[in-house]
Short mmCIF file of C-alpha atoms and ligand atoms in Angstrom, two decimals:
data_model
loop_
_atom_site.label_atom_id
_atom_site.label_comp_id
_atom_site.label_asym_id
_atom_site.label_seq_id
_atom_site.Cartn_x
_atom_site.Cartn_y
_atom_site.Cartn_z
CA UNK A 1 -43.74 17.68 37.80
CA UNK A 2 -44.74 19.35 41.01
CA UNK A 3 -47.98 17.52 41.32
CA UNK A 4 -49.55 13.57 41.24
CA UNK A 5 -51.95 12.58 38.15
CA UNK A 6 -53.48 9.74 38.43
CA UNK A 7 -53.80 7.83 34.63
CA UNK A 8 -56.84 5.92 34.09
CA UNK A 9 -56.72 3.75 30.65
CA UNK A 10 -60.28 2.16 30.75
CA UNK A 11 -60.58 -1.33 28.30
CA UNK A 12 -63.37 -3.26 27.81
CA UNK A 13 -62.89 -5.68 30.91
CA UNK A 14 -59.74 -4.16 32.38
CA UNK A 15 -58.72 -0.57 33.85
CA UNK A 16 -54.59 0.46 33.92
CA UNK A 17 -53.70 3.09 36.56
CA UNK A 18 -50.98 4.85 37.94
CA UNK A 19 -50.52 7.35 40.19
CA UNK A 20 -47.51 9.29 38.73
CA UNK A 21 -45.58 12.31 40.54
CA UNK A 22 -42.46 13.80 39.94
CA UNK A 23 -39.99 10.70 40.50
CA UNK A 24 -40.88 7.86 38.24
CA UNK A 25 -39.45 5.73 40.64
CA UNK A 26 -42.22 6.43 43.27
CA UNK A 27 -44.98 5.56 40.60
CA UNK A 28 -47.41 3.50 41.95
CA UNK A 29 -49.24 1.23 39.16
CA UNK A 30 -51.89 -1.81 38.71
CA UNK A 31 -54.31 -3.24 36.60
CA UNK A 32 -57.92 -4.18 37.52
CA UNK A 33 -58.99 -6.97 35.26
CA UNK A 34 -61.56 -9.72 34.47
CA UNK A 35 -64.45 -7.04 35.46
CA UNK A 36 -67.67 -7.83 35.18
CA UNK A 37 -66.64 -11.85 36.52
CA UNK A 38 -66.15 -13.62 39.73
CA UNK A 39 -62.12 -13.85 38.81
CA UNK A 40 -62.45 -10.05 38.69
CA UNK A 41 -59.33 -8.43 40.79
CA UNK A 42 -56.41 -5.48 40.94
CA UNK A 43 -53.02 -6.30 40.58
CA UNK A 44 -50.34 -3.66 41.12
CA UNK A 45 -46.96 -2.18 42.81
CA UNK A 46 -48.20 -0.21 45.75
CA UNK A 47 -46.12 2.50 47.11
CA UNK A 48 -42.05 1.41 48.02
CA UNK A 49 -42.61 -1.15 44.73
CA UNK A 50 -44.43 -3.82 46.80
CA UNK A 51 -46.53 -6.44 44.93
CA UNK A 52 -50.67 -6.07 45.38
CA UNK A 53 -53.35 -8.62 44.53
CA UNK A 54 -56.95 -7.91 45.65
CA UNK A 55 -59.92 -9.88 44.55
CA UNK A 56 -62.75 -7.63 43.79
CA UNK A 57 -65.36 -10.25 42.76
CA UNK A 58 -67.95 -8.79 40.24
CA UNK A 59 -66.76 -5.89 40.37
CA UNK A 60 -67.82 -3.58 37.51
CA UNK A 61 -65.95 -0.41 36.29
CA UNK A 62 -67.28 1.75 39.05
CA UNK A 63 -66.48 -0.61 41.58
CA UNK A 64 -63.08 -1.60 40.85
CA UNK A 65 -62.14 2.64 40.27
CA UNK A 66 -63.57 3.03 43.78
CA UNK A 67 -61.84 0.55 45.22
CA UNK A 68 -58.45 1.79 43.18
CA UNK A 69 -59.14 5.70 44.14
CA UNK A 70 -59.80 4.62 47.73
CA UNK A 71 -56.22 3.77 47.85
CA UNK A 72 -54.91 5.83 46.30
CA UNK A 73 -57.24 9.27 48.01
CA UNK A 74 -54.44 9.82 50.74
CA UNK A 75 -51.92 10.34 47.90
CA UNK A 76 -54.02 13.56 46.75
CA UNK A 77 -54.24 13.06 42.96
CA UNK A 78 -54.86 17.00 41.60
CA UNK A 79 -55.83 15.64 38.26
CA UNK A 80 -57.21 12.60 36.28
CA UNK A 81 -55.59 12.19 33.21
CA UNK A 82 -57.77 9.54 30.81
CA UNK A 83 -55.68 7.83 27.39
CA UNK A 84 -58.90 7.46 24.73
CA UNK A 85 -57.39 6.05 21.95
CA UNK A 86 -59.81 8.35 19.33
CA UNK A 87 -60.68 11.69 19.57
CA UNK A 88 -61.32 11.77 15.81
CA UNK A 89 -59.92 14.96 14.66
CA UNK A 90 -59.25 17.00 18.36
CA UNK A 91 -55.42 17.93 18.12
CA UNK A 92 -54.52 18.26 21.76
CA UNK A 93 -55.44 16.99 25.15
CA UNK A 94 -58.85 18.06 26.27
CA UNK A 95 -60.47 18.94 29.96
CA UNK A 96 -63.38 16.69 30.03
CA UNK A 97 -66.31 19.15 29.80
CA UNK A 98 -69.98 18.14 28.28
CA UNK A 99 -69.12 19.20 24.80
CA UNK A 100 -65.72 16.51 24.88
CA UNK A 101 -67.49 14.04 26.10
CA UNK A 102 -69.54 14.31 22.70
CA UNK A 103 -66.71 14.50 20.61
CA UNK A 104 -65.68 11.35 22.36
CA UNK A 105 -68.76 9.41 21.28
CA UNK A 106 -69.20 10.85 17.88
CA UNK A 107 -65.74 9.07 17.27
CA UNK A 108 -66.63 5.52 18.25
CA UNK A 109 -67.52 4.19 14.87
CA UNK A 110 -63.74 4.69 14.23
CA UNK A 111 -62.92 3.00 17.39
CA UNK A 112 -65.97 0.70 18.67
CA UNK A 113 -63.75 -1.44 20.90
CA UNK A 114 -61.80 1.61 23.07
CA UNK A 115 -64.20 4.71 22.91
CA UNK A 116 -67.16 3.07 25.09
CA UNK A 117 -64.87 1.29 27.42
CA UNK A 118 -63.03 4.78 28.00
CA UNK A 119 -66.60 6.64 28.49
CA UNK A 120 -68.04 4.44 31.05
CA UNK A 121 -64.77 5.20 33.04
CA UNK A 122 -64.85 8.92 32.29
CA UNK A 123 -68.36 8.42 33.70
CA UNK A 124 -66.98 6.44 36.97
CA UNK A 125 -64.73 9.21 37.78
CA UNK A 126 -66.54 12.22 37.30
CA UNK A 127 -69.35 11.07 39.30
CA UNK A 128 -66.44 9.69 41.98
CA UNK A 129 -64.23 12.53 41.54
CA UNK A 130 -66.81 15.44 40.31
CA UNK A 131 -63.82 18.20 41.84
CA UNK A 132 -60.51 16.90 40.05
CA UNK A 133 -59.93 18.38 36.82
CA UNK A 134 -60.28 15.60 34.46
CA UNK A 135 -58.63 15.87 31.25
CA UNK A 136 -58.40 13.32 28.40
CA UNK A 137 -55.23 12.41 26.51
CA UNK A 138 -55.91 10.92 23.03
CA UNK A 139 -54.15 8.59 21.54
CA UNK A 140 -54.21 10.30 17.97
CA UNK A 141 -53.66 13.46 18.96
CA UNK A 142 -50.12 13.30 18.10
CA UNK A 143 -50.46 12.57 14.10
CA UNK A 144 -52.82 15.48 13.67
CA UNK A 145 -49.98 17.29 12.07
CA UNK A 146 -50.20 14.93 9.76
CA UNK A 147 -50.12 16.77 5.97
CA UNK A 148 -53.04 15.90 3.91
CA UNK A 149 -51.57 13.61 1.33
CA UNK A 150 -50.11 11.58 4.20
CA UNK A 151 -53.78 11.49 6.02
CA UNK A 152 -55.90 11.08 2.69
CA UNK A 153 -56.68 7.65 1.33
CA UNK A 154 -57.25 7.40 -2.57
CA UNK A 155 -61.11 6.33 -2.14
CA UNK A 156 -64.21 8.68 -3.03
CA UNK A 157 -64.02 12.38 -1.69
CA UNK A 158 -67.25 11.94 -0.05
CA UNK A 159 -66.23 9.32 2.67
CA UNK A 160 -63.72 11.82 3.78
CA UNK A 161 -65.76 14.94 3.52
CA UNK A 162 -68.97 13.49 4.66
CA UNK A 163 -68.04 10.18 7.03
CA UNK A 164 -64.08 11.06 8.13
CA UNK A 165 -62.38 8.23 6.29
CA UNK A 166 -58.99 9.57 6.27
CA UNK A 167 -55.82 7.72 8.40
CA UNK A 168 -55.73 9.28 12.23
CA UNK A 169 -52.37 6.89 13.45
CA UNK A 170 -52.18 5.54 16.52
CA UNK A 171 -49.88 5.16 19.64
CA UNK A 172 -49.37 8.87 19.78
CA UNK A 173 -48.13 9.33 23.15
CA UNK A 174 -45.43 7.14 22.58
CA UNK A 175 -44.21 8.02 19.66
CA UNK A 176 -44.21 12.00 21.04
CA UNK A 177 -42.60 10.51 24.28
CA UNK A 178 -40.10 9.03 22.49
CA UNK A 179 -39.16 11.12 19.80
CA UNK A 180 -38.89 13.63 22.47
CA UNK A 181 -36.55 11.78 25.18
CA UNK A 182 -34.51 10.44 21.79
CA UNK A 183 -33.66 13.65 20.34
CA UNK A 184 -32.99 15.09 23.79
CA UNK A 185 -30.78 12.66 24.22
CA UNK A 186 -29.09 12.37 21.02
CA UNK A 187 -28.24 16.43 21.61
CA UNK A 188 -30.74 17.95 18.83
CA UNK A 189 -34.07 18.34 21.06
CA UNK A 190 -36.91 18.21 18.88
CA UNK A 191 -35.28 18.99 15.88
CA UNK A 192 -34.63 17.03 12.77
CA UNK A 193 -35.83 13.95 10.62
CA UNK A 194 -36.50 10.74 12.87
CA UNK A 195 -38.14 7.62 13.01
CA UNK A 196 -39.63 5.43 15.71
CA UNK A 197 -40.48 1.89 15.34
CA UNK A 198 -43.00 1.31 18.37
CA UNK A 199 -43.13 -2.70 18.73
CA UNK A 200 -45.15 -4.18 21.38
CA UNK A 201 -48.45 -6.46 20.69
CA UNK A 202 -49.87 -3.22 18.90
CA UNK A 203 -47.10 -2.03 16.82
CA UNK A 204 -46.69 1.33 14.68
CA UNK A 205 -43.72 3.33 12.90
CA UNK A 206 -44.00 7.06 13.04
CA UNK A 207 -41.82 10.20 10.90
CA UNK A 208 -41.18 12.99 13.14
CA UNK A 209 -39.62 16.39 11.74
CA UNK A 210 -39.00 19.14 14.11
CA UNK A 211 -40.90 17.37 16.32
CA UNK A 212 -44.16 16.64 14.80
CA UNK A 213 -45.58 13.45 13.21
CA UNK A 214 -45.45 13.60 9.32
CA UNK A 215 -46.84 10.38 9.09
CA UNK A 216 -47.60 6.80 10.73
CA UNK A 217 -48.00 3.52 9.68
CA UNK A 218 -51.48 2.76 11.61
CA UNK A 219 -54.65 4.27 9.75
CA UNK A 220 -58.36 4.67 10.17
CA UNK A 221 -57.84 2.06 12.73
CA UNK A 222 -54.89 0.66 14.40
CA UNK A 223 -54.83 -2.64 11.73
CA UNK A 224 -53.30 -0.71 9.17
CA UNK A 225 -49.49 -0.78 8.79
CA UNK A 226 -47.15 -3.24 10.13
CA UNK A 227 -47.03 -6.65 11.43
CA UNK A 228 -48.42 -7.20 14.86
CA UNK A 229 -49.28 -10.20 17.93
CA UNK A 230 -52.25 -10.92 16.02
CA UNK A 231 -53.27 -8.07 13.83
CA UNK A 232 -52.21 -8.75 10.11
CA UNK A 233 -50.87 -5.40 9.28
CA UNK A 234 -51.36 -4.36 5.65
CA UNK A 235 -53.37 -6.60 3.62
CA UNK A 236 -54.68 -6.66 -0.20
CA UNK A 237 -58.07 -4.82 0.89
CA UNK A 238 -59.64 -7.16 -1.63
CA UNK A 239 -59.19 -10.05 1.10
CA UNK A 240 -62.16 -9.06 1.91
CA UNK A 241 -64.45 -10.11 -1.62
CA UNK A 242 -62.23 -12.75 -1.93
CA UNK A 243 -63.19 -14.42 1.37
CA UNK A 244 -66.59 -13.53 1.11
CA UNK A 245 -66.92 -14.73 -2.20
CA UNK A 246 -64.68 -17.69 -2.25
CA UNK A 247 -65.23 -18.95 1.50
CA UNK A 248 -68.34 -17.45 2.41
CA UNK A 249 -67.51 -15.86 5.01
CA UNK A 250 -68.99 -12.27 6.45
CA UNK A 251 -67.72 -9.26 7.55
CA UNK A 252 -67.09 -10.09 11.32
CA UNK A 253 -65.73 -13.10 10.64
CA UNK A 254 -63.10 -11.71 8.26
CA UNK A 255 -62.73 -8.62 10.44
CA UNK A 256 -62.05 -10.96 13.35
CA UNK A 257 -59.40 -13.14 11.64
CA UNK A 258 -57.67 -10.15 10.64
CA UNK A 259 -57.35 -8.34 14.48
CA UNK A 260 -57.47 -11.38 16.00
CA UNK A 261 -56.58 -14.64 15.02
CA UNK A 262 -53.45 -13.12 12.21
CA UNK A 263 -49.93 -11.02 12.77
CA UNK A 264 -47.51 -13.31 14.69
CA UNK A 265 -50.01 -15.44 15.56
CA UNK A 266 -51.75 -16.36 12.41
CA UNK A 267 -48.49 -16.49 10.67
CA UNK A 268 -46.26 -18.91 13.10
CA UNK A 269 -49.55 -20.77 14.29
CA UNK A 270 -47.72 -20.97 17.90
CA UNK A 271 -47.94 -17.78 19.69
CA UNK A 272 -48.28 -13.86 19.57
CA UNK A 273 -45.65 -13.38 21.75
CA UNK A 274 -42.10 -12.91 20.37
CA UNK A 275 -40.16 -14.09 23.21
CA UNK A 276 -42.01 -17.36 22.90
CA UNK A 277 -41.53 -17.27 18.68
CA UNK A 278 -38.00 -16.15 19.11
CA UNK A 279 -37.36 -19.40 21.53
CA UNK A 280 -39.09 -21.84 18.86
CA UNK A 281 -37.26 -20.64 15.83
CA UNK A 282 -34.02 -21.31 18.32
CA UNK A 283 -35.20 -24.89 18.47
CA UNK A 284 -35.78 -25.00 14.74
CA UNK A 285 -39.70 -24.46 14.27
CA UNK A 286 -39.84 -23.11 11.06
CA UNK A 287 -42.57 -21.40 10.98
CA UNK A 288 -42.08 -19.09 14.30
CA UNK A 289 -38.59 -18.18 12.28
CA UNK A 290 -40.67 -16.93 9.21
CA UNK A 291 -43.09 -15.51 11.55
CA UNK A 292 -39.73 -13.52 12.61
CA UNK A 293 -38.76 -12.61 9.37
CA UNK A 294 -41.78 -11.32 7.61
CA UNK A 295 -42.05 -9.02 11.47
CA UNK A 296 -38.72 -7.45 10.47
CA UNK A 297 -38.75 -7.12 7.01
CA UNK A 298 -42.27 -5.92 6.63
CA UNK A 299 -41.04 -3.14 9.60
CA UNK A 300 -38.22 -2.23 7.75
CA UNK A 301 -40.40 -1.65 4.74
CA UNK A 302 -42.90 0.76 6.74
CA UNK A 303 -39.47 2.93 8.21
CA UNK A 304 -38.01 3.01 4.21
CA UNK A 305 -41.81 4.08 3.17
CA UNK A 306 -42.40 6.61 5.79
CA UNK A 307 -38.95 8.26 5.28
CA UNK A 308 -40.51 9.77 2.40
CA UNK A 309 -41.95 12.02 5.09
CA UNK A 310 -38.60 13.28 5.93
CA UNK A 311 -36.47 16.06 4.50
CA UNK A 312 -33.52 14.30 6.13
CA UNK A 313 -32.68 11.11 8.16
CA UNK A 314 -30.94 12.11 11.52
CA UNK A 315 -32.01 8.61 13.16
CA UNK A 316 -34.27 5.94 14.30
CA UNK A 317 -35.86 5.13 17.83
CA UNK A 318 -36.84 1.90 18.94
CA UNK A 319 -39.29 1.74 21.59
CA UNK A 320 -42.43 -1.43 23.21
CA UNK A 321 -41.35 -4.38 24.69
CA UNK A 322 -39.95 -5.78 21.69
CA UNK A 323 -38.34 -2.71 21.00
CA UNK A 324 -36.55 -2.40 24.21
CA UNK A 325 -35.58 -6.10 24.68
CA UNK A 326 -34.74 -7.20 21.48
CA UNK A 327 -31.83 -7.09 20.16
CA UNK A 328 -32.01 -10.22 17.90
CA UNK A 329 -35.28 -7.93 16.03
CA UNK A 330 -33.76 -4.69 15.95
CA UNK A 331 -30.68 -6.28 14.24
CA UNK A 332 -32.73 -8.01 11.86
CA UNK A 333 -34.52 -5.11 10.93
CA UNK A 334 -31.34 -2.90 9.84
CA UNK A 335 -30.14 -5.47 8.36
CA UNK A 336 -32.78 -5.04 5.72
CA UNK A 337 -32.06 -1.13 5.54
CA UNK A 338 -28.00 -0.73 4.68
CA UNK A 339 -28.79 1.60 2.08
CA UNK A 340 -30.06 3.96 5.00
CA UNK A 341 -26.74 4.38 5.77
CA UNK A 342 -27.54 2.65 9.42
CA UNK A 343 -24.68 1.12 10.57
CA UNK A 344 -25.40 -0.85 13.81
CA UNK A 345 -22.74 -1.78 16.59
CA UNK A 346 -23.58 -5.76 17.32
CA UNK A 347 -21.55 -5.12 20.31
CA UNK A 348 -23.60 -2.14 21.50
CA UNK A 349 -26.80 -3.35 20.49
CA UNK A 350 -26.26 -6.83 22.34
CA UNK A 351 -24.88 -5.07 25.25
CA UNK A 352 -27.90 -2.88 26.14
CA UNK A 353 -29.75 -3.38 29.60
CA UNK A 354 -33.03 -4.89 29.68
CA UNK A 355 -35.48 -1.58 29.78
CA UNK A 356 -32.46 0.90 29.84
CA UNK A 357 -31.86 3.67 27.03
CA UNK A 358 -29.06 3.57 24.56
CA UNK A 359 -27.50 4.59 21.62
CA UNK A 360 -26.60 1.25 19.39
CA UNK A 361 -25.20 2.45 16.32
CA UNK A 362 -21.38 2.63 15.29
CA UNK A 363 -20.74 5.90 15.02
CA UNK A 364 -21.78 6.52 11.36
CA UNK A 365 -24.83 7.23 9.71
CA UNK A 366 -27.94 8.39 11.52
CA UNK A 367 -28.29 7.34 15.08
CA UNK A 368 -30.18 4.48 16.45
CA UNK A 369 -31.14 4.47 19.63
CA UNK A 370 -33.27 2.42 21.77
CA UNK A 371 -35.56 4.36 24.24
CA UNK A 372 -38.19 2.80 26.97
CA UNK A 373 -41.89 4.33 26.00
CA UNK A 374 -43.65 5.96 28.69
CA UNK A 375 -46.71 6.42 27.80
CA UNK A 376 -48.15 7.26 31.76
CA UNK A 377 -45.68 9.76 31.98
CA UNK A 378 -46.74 11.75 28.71
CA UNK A 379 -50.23 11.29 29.85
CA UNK A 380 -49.79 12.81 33.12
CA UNK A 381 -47.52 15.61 31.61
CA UNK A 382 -49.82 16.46 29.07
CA UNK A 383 -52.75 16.74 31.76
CA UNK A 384 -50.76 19.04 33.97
CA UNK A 385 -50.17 21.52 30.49
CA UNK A 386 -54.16 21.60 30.41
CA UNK A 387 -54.66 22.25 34.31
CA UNK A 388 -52.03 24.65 34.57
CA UNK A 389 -53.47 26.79 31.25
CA UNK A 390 -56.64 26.34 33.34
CA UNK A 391 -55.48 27.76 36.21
CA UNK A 392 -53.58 30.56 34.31
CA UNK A 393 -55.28 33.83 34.84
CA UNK A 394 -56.63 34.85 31.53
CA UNK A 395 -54.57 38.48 30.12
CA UNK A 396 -56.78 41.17 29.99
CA UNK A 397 -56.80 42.91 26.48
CA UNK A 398 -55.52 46.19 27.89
CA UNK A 399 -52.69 44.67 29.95
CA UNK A 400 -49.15 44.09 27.73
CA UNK A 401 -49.33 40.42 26.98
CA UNK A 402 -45.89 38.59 28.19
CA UNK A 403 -44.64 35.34 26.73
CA UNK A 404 -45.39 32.09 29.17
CA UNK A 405 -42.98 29.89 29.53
P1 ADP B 1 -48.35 -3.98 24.81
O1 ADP B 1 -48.41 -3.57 23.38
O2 ADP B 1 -49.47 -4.90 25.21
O3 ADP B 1 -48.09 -2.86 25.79
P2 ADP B 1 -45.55 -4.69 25.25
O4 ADP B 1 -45.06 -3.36 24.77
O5 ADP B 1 -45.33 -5.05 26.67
O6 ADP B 1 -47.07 -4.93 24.89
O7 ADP B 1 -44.84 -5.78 24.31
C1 ADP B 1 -45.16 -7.13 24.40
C2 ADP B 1 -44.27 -7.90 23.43
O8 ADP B 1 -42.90 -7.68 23.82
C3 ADP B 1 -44.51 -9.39 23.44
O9 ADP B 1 -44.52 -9.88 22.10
C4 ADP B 1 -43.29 -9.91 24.17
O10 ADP B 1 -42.94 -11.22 23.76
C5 ADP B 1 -42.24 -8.92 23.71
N1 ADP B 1 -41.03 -9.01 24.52
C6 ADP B 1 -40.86 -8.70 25.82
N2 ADP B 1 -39.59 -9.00 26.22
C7 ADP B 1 -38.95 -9.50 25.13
C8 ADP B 1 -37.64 -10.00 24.88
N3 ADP B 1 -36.72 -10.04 25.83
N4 ADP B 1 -37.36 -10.44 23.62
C9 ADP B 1 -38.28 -10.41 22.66
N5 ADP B 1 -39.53 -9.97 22.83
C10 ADP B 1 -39.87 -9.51 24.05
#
């Protein structure tokens, strides 16, 4: 990467940046949080990785990215790259022109909590930044390859044709991230059947072939699909009537329960966090260790389901912070899938680093490897593809056209 992007993920009361250039070691990152309150504040790694905390007190959106861009201005971002988590049915990364913008708020029914939160900082930055390119990298994008009976649901035509009620997937710049890195590592660079297993709070499987996503557990929204911190994963959608009928609850309330208050949490009663599960199952709670099992077994049912996506199995990718630090989960997790052929190495899998990449299985069968996400990176590579087409001069119709590489 020969220039810096800066990567602005805008949330509802919290802003992620970082400033990313061509060594990932120089990155400089933070988090603004608790905007909009007197607690509000930045916390980051400034440049040479040392620790910031500034207290921004009612700070709002704008204020905290001019306080974040102020610091970061002598660093001479040439681009803003912006994650939206739902850009309905755009395929690629966008620049952020009038008409995008639109298409940004046409798709927040399908995403009410991300798509406004990422608009008022598209709006922050273009007013700060009106010069920078400003492109946005969406978080679907990836699964638009998606073939139709993998992205239809069996409901009504009409709520497809008429009000886009089809599954988009989620987490696409880290499963393309790491689906990429993986099969450049594993020797085959984009090509071939794989899987990744994305496991962090939010947690998705994808199926890549030849480098595209043939399908993903997470749907119309990112509740769909395996078991997460405190989303419930796939549920009997007649919860929903039988609640309602039975409890009297409404709509929110239900809808709440299920994102919220459900997944780890809901099921161990304890915690959403799997270190903290995986410590009370050591001490014998019972219900953090079924909390455990029903993670891995209803994972390794999403990987067996989407391999139907696959012509062929050449491996499996595990990537989030459980992903990456968990041995004790991704062991569990084969262990439900022997007749995959996946034949894990206990000694390789226990032995991997902390955050380090690594191939864990024992030689036979298809590969598993573990491989950090970087979703940042992707972002920021992805935003220099669109500002370097932009800059591109356009081939005149009479001139010979030559291949770009
Ligand atoms: P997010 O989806 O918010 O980006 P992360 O990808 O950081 O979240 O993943 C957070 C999850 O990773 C938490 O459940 C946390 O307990 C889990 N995790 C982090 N380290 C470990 C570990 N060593 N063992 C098990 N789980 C871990």
């Amino acid at each position: 990467m020969s220039t810096s992007v800066l990567v602005i993920n805008c949330g509802s009361s919290s802003i992620k940046y970082a400033l990313v250039s061509e060594r990932r070691e120089d990155r400089i990152f933070g988090l603004a949080e608790n905007l909009g309150s007197p607690e509000a504040r930045i916390k980051g790694i400034t440049t040479g990785g040392e620790a910031l905390e500034l207290s921004i007190p009612n700070a709002d959106h704008e204020k905290a990215l001019e306080t974040i861009l102020e610091r970061l201005a002598h660093h001479n971002p040439q681009a803003i790259g912006h994650r939206v988590v739902h850009g309905g049915t755009l395929t690629k990364a966008e620049l952020l022109t009038p008409e995008i913008i639109e298409r940004i708020r046409e798709a927040t029914p399908l995403a009410p909590l991300h798509n406004p939160a990422h608009l008022v900082g598209i709006d922050a930055t273009m007013r700060l930044f009106p010069h920078l390119p400003q492109i946005a990298v969406f978080d679907t994008a990836f699964h638009q390859t998606m073939p139709s009976h993998a992205y239809r649901y069996a409901l009504p035509k009409f709520l497809y044709t008429m009000h886009n009620v089809r599954r988009y997937g989620f987490h696409g710049t880290s499963h393309a991230y790491v689906s990429e890195r993986g099969s450049q590592l594993a020797g085959s660079f984009k090509q071939g059947g794989w899987l990744t297993a994305h496991l962090g709070n939010g947690s998705s499987t994808c199926a890549i072939w030849n480098g595209q996503s043939v399908d993903t557990s997470m749907g119309l929204t990112p509740l769909e699909g395996v078991v997460m911190g405190t989303r419930s994963g796939d549920v009997d959608p007649s919860i929903h009537s039988f609640l309602a009928s039975n409890l009297g609850w409404d709509i929110y309330k239900i809808d709440k329960m299920l994102n919220s208050q459900s997944g780890l949490l809901g099921l161990s009663d304890l915690s959403n966090d799997m270190r903290t599960l995986i410590e009370a199952a050591d001490e014998g709670n019972e219900d953090a260790a079924l909390a455990i099992e029903v993670f891995c077994y209803r994972l390794a049912k999403s990987l067996a389901a989407l391999s139907c996506g696959l012509p062929r199995i050449d491996g499996l990718f595990f990537t989030g912070g459980i992903g990456e630090n968990s041995a004790l989960i991704r062991e569990k997790t084969l262990a439900y899938l022997p007749h995959f052929g996946f034949n894990l190495s206990k000694e390789n899998n226990n032995a991997l680093k902390r955050g380090t990449e690594g191939r864990i299985d024992a030689g036979t069968g298809p590969q598993i490897w573990v491989v950090p996400t970087d979703e940042e990176g992707r972002i920021a590579k992805e935003t220099e593809h669109v500002v370097a087409a932009l800059e591109r001069p356009t081939i005149k119709k009479s001139e010979p056209e030559t291949e770009v590489a």
